[in-house]
PDB file of C-alpha atoms in Angstrom:
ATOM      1  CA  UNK A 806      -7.395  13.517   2.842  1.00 90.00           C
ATOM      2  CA  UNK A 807      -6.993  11.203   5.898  1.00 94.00           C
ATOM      3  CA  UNK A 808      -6.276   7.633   4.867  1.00 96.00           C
ATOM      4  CA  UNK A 809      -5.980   4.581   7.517  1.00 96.00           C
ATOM      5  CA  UNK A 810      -4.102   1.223   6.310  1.00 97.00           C
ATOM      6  CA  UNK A 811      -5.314  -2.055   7.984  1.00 97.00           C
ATOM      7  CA  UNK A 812      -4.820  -5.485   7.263  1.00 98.00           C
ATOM      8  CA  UNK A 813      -1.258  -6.309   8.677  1.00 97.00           C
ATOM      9  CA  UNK A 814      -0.648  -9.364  11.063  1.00 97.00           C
ATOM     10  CA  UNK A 815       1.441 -12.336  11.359  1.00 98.00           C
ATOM     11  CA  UNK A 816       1.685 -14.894   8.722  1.00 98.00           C
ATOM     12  CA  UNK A 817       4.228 -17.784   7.970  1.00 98.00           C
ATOM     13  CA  UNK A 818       5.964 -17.367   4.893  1.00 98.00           C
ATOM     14  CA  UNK A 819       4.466 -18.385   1.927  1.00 98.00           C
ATOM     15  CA  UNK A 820       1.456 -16.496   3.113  1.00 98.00           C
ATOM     16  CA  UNK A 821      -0.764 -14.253   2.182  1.00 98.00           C
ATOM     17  CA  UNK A 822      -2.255 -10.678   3.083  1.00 98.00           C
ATOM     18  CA  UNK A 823      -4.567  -8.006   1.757  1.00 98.00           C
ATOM     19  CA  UNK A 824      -4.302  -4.390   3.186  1.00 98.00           C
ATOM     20  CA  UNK A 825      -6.740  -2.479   2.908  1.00 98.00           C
ATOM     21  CA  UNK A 826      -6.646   1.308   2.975  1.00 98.00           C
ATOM     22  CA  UNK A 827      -9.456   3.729   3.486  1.00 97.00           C
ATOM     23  CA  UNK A 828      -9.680   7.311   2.894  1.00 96.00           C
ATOM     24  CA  UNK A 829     -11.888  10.141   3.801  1.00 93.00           C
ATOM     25  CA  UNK A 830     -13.124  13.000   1.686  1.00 79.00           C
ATOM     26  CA  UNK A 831     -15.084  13.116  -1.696  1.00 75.00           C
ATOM     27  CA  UNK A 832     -12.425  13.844  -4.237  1.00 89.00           C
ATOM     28  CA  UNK A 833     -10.710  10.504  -4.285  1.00 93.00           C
ATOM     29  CA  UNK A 834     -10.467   9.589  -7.396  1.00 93.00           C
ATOM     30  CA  UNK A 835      -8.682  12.895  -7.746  1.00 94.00           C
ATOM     31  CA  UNK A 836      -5.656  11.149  -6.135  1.00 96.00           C
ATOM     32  CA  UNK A 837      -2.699   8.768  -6.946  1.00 97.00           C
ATOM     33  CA  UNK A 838      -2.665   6.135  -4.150  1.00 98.00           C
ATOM     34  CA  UNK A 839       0.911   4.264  -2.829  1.00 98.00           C
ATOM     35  CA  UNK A 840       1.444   1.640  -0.938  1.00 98.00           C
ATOM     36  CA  UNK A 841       5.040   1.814   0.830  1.00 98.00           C
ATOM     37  CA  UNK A 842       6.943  -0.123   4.097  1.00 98.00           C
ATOM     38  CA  UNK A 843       9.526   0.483   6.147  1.00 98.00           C
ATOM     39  CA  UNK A 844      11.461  -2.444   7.453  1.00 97.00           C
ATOM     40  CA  UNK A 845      13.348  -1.677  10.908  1.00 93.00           C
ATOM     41  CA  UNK A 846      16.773  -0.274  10.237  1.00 95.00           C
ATOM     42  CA  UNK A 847      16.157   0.474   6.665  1.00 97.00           C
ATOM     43  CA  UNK A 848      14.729   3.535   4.624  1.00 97.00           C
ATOM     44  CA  UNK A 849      11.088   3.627   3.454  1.00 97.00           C
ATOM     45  CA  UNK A 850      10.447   1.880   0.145  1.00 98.00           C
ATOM     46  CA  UNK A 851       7.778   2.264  -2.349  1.00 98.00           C
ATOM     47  CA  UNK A 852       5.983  -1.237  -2.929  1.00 98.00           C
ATOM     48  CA  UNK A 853       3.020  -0.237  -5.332  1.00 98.00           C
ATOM     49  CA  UNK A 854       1.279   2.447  -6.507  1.00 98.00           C
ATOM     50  CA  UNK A 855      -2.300   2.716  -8.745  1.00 98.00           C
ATOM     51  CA  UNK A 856      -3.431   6.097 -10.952  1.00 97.00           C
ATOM     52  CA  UNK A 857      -6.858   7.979  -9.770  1.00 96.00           C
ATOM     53  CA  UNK A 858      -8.533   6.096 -12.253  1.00 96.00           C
ATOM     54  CA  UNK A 859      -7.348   2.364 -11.578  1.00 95.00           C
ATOM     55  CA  UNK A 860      -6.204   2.178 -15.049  1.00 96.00           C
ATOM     56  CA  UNK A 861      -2.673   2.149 -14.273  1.00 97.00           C
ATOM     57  CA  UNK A 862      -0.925   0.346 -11.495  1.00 98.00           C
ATOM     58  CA  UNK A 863       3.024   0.160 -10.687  1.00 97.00           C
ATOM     59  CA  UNK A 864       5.465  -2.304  -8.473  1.00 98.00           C
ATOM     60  CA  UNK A 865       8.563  -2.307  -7.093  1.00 98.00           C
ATOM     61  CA  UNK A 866      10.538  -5.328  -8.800  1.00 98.00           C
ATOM     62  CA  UNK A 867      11.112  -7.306  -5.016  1.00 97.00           C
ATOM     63  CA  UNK A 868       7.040  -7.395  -5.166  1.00 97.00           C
ATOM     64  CA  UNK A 869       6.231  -7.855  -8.872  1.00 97.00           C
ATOM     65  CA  UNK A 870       4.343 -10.925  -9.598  1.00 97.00           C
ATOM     66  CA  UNK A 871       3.158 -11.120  -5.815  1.00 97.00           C
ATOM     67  CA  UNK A 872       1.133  -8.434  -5.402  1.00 98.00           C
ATOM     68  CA  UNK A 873      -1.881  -6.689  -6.923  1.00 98.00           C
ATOM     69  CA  UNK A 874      -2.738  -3.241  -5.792  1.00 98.00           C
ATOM     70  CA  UNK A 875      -6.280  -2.299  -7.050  1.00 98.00           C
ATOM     71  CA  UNK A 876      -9.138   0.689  -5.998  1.00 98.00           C
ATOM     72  CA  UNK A 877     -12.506   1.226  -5.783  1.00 97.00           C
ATOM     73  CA  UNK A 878     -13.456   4.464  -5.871  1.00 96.00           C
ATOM     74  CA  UNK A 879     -16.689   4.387  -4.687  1.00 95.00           C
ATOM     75  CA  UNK A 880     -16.128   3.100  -1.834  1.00 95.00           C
ATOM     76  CA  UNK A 881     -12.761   5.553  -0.842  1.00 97.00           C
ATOM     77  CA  UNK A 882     -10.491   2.318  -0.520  1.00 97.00           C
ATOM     78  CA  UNK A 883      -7.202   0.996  -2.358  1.00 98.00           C
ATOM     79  CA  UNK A 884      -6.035  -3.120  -1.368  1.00 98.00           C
ATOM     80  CA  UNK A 885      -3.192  -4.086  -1.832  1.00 98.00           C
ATOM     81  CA  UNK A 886      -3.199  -8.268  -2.129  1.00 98.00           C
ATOM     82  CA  UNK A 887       0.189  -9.891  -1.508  1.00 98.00           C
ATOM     83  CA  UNK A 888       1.281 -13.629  -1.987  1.00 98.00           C
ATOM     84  CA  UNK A 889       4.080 -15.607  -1.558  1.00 98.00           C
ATOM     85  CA  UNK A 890       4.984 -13.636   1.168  1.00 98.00           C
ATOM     86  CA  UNK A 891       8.778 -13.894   2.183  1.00 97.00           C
ATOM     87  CA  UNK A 892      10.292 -13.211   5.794  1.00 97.00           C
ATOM     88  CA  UNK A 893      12.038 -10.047   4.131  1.00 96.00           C
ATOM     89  CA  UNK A 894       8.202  -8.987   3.344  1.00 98.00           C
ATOM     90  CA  UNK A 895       8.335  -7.652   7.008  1.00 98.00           C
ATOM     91  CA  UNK A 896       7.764  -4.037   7.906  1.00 98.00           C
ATOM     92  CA  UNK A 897       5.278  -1.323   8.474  1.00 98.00           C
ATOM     93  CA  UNK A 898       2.922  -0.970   5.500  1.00 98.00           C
ATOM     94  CA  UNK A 899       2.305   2.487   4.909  1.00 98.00           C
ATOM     95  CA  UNK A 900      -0.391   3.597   2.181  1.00 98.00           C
ATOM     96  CA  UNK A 901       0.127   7.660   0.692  1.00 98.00           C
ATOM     97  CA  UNK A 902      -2.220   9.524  -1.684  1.00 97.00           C
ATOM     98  CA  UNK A 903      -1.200  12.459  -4.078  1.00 95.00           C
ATOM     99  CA  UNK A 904      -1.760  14.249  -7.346  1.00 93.00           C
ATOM    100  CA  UNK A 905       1.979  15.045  -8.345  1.00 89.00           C
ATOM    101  CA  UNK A 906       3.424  13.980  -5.306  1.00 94.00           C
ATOM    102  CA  UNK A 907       2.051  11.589  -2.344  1.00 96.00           C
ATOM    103  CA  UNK A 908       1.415  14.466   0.272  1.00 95.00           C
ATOM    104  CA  UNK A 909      -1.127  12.397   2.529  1.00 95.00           C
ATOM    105  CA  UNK A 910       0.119   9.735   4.211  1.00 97.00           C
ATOM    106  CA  UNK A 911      -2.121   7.257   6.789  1.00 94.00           C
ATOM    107  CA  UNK A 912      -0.676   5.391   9.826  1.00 94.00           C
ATOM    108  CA  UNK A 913       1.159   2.193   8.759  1.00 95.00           C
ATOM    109  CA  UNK A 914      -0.023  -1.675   9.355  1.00 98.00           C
ATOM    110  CA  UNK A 915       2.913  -3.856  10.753  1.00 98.00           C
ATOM    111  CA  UNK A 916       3.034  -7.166   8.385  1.00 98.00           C
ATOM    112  CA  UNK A 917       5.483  -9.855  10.082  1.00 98.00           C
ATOM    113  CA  UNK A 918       6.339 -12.829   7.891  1.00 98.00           C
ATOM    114  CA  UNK A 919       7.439 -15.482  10.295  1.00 97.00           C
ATOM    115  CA  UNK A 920      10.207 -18.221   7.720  1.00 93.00           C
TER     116      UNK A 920
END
């Protein structure tokens, strides 16, 4: 699976954003998809994550109530729509795909959030 996030950019705080993330192969829906960042200086976080089928979807609490990560299989992509977007917001957006474990991981999207 190869997946490629786009969708960062600059935005003022208060903001909003939708990444998009698009994968290749046929057995998508086979996969868990995550959406993590990495802010500079600090560890790589998990922000949201949705089951193969879209039925589930899960959020870290600093994101809960802003964001809404959804899928469409058919068309190999997972969004990921965040609001209310705060200056601590910023980092590299990086989406991952997985069955038990995300072991596919696409190149990030830098989201700045300018206060």
């Amino acid at each position: 699976v190869q997946l490629q996030a786009s969708g960062g950019g600059l935005v003022q705080a208060g903001g909003s954003l939708r990444l998009s993330c698009a994968a290749s192969g046929r057995t998508f829906s086979r996969y868990a998809m995550g959406w993590f960042r990495q802010a500079p200086g600090k560890e790589r976080e998990f922000v949201a994550g949705i089951t193969g089928s879209g039925s589930g979807t899960y959020y870290a609490d600093s994101v809960k109530g802003r964001s809404t990560v959804s899928r469409d299989n058919a068309k190999n992509t997972v969004l990921l729509q965040m609001n209310s977007l705060k200056p601590d917001d910023t980092a590299v957006y990086y989406c991952a795909a997985g069955e038990d474990k995300y072991d596919y991981w696409g190149q990030g999207t830098q989201v700045t959030v300018s206060s």
